[in-house]
GROMACS .gro file of C-alpha atoms in nm:
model
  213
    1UNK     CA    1   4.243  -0.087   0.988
    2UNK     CA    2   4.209   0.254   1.099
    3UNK     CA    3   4.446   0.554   1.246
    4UNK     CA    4   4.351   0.807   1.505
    5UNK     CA    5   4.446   1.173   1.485
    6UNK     CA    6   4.446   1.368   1.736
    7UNK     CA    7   4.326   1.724   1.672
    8UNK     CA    8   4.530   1.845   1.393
    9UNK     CA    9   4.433   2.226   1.434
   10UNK     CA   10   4.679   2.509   1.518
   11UNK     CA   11   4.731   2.511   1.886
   12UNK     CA   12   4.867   2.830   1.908
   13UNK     CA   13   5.025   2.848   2.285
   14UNK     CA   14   4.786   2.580   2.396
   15UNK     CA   15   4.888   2.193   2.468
   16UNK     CA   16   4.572   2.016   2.467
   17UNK     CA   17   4.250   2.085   2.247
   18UNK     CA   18   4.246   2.448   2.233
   19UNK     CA   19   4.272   2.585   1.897
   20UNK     CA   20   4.292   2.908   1.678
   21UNK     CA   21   4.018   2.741   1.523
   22UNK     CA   22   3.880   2.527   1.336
   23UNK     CA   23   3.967   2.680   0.985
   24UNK     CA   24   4.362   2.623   1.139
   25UNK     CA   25   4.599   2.327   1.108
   26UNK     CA   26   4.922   2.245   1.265
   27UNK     CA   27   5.214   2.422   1.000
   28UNK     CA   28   5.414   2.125   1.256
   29UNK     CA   29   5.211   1.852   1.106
   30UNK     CA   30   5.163   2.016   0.737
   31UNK     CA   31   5.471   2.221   0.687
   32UNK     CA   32   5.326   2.526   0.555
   33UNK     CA   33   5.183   2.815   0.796
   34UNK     CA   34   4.893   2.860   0.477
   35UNK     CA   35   4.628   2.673   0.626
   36UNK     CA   36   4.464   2.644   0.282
   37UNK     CA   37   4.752   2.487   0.188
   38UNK     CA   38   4.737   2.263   0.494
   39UNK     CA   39   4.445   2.118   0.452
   40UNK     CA   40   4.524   2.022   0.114
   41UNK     CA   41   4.825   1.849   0.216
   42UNK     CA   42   4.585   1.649   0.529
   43UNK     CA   43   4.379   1.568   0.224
   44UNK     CA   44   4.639   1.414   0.056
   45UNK     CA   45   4.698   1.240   0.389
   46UNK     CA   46   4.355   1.120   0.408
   47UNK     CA   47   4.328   1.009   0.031
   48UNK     CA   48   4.667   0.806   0.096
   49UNK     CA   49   4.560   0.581   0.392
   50UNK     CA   50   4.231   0.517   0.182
   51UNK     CA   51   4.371   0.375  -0.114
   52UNK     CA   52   4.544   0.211   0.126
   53UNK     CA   53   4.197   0.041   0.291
   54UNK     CA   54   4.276   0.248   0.624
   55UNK     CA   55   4.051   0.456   0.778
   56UNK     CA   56   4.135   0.781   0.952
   57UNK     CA   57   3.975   0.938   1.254
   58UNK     CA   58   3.991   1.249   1.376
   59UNK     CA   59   3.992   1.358   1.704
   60UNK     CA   60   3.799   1.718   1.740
   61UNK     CA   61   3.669   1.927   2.017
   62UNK     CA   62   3.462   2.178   1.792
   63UNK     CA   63   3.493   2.460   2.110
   64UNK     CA   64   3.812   2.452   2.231
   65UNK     CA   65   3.950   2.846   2.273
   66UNK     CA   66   4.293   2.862   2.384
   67UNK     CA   67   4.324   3.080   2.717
   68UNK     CA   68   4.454   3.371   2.494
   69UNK     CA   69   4.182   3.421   2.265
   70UNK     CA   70   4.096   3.748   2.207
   71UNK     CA   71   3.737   3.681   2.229
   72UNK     CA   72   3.764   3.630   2.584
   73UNK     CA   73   3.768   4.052   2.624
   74UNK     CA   74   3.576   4.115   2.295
   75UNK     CA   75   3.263   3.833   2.456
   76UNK     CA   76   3.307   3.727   2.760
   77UNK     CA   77   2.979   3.663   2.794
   78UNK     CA   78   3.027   3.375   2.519
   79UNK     CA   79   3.248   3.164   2.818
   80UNK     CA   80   3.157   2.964   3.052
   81UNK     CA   81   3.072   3.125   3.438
   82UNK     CA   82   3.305   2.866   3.659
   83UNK     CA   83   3.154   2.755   4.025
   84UNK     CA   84   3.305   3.085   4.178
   85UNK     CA   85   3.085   3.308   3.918
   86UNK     CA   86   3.419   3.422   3.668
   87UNK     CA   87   3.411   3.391   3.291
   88UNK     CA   88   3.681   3.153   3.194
   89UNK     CA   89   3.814   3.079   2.893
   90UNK     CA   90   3.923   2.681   3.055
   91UNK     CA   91   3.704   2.427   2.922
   92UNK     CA   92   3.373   2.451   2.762
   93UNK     CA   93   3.153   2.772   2.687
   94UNK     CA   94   2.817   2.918   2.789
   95UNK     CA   95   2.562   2.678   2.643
   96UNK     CA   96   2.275   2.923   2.664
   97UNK     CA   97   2.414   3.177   2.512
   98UNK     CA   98   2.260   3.216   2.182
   99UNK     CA   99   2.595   3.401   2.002
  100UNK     CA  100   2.836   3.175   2.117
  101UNK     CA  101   2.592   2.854   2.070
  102UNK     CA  102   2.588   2.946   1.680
  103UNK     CA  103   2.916   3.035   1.604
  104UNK     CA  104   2.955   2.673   1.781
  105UNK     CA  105   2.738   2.499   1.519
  106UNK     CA  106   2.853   2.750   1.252
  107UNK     CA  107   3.246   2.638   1.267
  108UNK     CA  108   3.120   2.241   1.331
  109UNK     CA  109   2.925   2.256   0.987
  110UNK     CA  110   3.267   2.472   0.857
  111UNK     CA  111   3.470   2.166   0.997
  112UNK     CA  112   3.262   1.908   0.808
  113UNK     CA  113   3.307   2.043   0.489
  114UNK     CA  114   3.707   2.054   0.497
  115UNK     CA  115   3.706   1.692   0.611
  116UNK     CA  116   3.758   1.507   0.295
  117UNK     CA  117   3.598   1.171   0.210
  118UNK     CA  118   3.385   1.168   0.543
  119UNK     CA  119   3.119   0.971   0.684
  120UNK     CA  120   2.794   1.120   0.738
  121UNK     CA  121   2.812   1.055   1.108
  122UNK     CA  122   2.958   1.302   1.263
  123UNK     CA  123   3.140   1.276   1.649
  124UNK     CA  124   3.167   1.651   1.735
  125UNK     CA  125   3.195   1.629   2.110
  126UNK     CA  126   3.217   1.921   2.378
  127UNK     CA  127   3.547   1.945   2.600
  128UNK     CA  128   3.619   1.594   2.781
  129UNK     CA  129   3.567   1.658   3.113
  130UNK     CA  130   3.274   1.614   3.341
  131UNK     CA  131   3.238   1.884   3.587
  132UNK     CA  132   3.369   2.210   3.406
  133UNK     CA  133   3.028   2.312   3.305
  134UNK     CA  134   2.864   2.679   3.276
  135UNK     CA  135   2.712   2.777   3.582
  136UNK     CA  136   2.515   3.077   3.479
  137UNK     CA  137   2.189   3.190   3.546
  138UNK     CA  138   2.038   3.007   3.163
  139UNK     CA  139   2.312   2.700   3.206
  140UNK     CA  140   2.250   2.630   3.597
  141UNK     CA  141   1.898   2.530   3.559
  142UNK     CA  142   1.960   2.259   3.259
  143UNK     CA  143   2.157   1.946   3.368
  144UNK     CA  144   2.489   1.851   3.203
  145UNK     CA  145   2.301   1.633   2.932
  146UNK     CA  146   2.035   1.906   2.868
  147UNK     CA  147   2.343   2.142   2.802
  148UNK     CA  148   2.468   1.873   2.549
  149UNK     CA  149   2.175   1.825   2.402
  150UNK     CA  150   2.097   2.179   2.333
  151UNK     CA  151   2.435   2.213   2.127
  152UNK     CA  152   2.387   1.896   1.991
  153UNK     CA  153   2.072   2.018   1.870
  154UNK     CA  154   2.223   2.354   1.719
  155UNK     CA  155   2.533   2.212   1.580
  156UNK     CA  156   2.294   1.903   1.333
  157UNK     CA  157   2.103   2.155   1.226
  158UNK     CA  158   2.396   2.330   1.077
  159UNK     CA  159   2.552   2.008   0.950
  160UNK     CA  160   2.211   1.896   0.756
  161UNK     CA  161   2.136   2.251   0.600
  162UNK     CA  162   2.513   2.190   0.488
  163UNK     CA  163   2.535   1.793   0.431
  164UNK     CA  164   2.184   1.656   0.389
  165UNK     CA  165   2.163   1.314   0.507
  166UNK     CA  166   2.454   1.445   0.823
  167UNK     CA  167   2.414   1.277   1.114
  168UNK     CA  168   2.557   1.371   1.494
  169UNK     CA  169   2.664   1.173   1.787
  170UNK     CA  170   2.554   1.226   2.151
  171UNK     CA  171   2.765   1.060   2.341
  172UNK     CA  172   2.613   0.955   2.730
  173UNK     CA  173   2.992   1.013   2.877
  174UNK     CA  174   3.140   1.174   3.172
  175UNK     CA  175   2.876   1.381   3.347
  176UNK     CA  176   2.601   1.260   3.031
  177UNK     CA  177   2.533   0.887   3.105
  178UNK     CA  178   2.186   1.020   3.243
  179UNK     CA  179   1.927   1.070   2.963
  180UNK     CA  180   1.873   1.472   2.882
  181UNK     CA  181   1.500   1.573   3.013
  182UNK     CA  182   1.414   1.958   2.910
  183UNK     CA  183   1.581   1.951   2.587
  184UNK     CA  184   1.475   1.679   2.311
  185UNK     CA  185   1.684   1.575   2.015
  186UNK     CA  186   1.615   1.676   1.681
  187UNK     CA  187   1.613   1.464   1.369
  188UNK     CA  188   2.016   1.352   1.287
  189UNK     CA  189   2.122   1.311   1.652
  190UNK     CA  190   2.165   0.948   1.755
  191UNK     CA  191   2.323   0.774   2.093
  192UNK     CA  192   2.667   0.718   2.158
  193UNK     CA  193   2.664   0.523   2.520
  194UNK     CA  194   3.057   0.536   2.648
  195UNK     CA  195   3.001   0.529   3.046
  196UNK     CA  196   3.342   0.615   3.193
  197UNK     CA  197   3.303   0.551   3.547
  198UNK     CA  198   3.298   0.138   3.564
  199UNK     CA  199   3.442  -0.176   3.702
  200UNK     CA  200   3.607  -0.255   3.399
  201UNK     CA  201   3.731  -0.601   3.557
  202UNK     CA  202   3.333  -0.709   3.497
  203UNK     CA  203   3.159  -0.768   3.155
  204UNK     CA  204   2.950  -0.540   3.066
  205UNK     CA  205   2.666  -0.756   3.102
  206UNK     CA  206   2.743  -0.808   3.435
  207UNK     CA  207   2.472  -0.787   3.649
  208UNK     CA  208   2.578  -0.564   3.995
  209UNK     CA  209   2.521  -0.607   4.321
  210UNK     CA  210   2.337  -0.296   4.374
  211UNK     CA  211   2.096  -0.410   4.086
  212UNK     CA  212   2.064  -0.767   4.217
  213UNK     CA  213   1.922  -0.642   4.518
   0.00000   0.00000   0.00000
């Protein structure tokens, strides 16, 4: 048996998977506004449903800036460029740029630490979505998968020098199905293949039409 939380940092003014980071947790779902304090009562959580054989997820979007962040004035450059050339704090960040892509892996290795009694594979995913990408001069000429790759890349790196043995997911979803080409993976990333778009009224090892032919 398992449970699956859904992102349990502070949301601030946000309703979805923004976060005042990753350090944060909901005083809503702890009951303290210490977030030291917090965590230690999600621990107690955790250590509950496992003496209890259950295992708990948790849901986490390691970049996800609410549309108030301060760091949208203090680094813009940090977010991503949407399709009409504007720096927007909605959805994702700028993949190429090397300040933002650390702080990234920093807070993911951060994360890991605080998550009590965890698995050494790790399912840090960027924002679920599959065209709000950075479209910056560096971003534009890497495909979606490249982009995921690269973080991928700079957030395991973090997570072994941290947790030897960690391991991180890649997951081929929305806008990633197609196998990264510029950027290789490093040692500790392994395939996660969750295609979103498909006739779910078919198996899966349903041969198609188009493939038949």
């Amino acid at each position: 048996s398992a449970i699956w939380v859904t992102p349990v940092n502070d949301r601030g003014d946000s309703n979805g998977y923004g976060n005042l980071g990753i350090h944060t947790i909901d005083p809503q779902l702890t009951g303290t506004a210490d977030y030291e304090e917090g965590w230690q009562v999600f621990k107690k959580f955790v250590q509950q449903a496992h003496d209890r054989h259950i295992r708990v997820f948790l849901d986490v979007v390691t970049w996800g800036a609410t549309g108030t962040t301060p760091l949208k004035d203090e680094h813009p450059d940090w977010f991503r460029m949407d399709e009409n050339g504007s720096r927007t704090a909605h959805l994702n960040f700028c993949r190429t740029n090397g300040a933002a892509l650390e702080i990234v892996a920093e807070r993911a290795a951060m994360l890991a630490k605080k998550l009590y009694r965890s698995a050494p594979n790790y399912y840090f995913w960027l924002d679920d979505t599959q065209d709000k990408y950075c479209t910056c001069k560096g971003c534009s000429r890497l495909s979606m998968s490249d982009q995921q790759m690269l973080v991928m890349n700079a957030m395991v790196k973090k997570l072994r020098a941290a947790i030897p043995g960690a391991k991180l997911c890649f997951l081929a979803y929305h806008g990633t199905e197609k196998p990264p080409v510029q950027i290789k993976p490093v040692e500790g990333v392994f395939l996660e293949y969750a295609p979103m778009d498909r006739d779910f009224s078919a198996p899966a090892s349903a041969v198609s039409q188009e493939a038949k032919d």
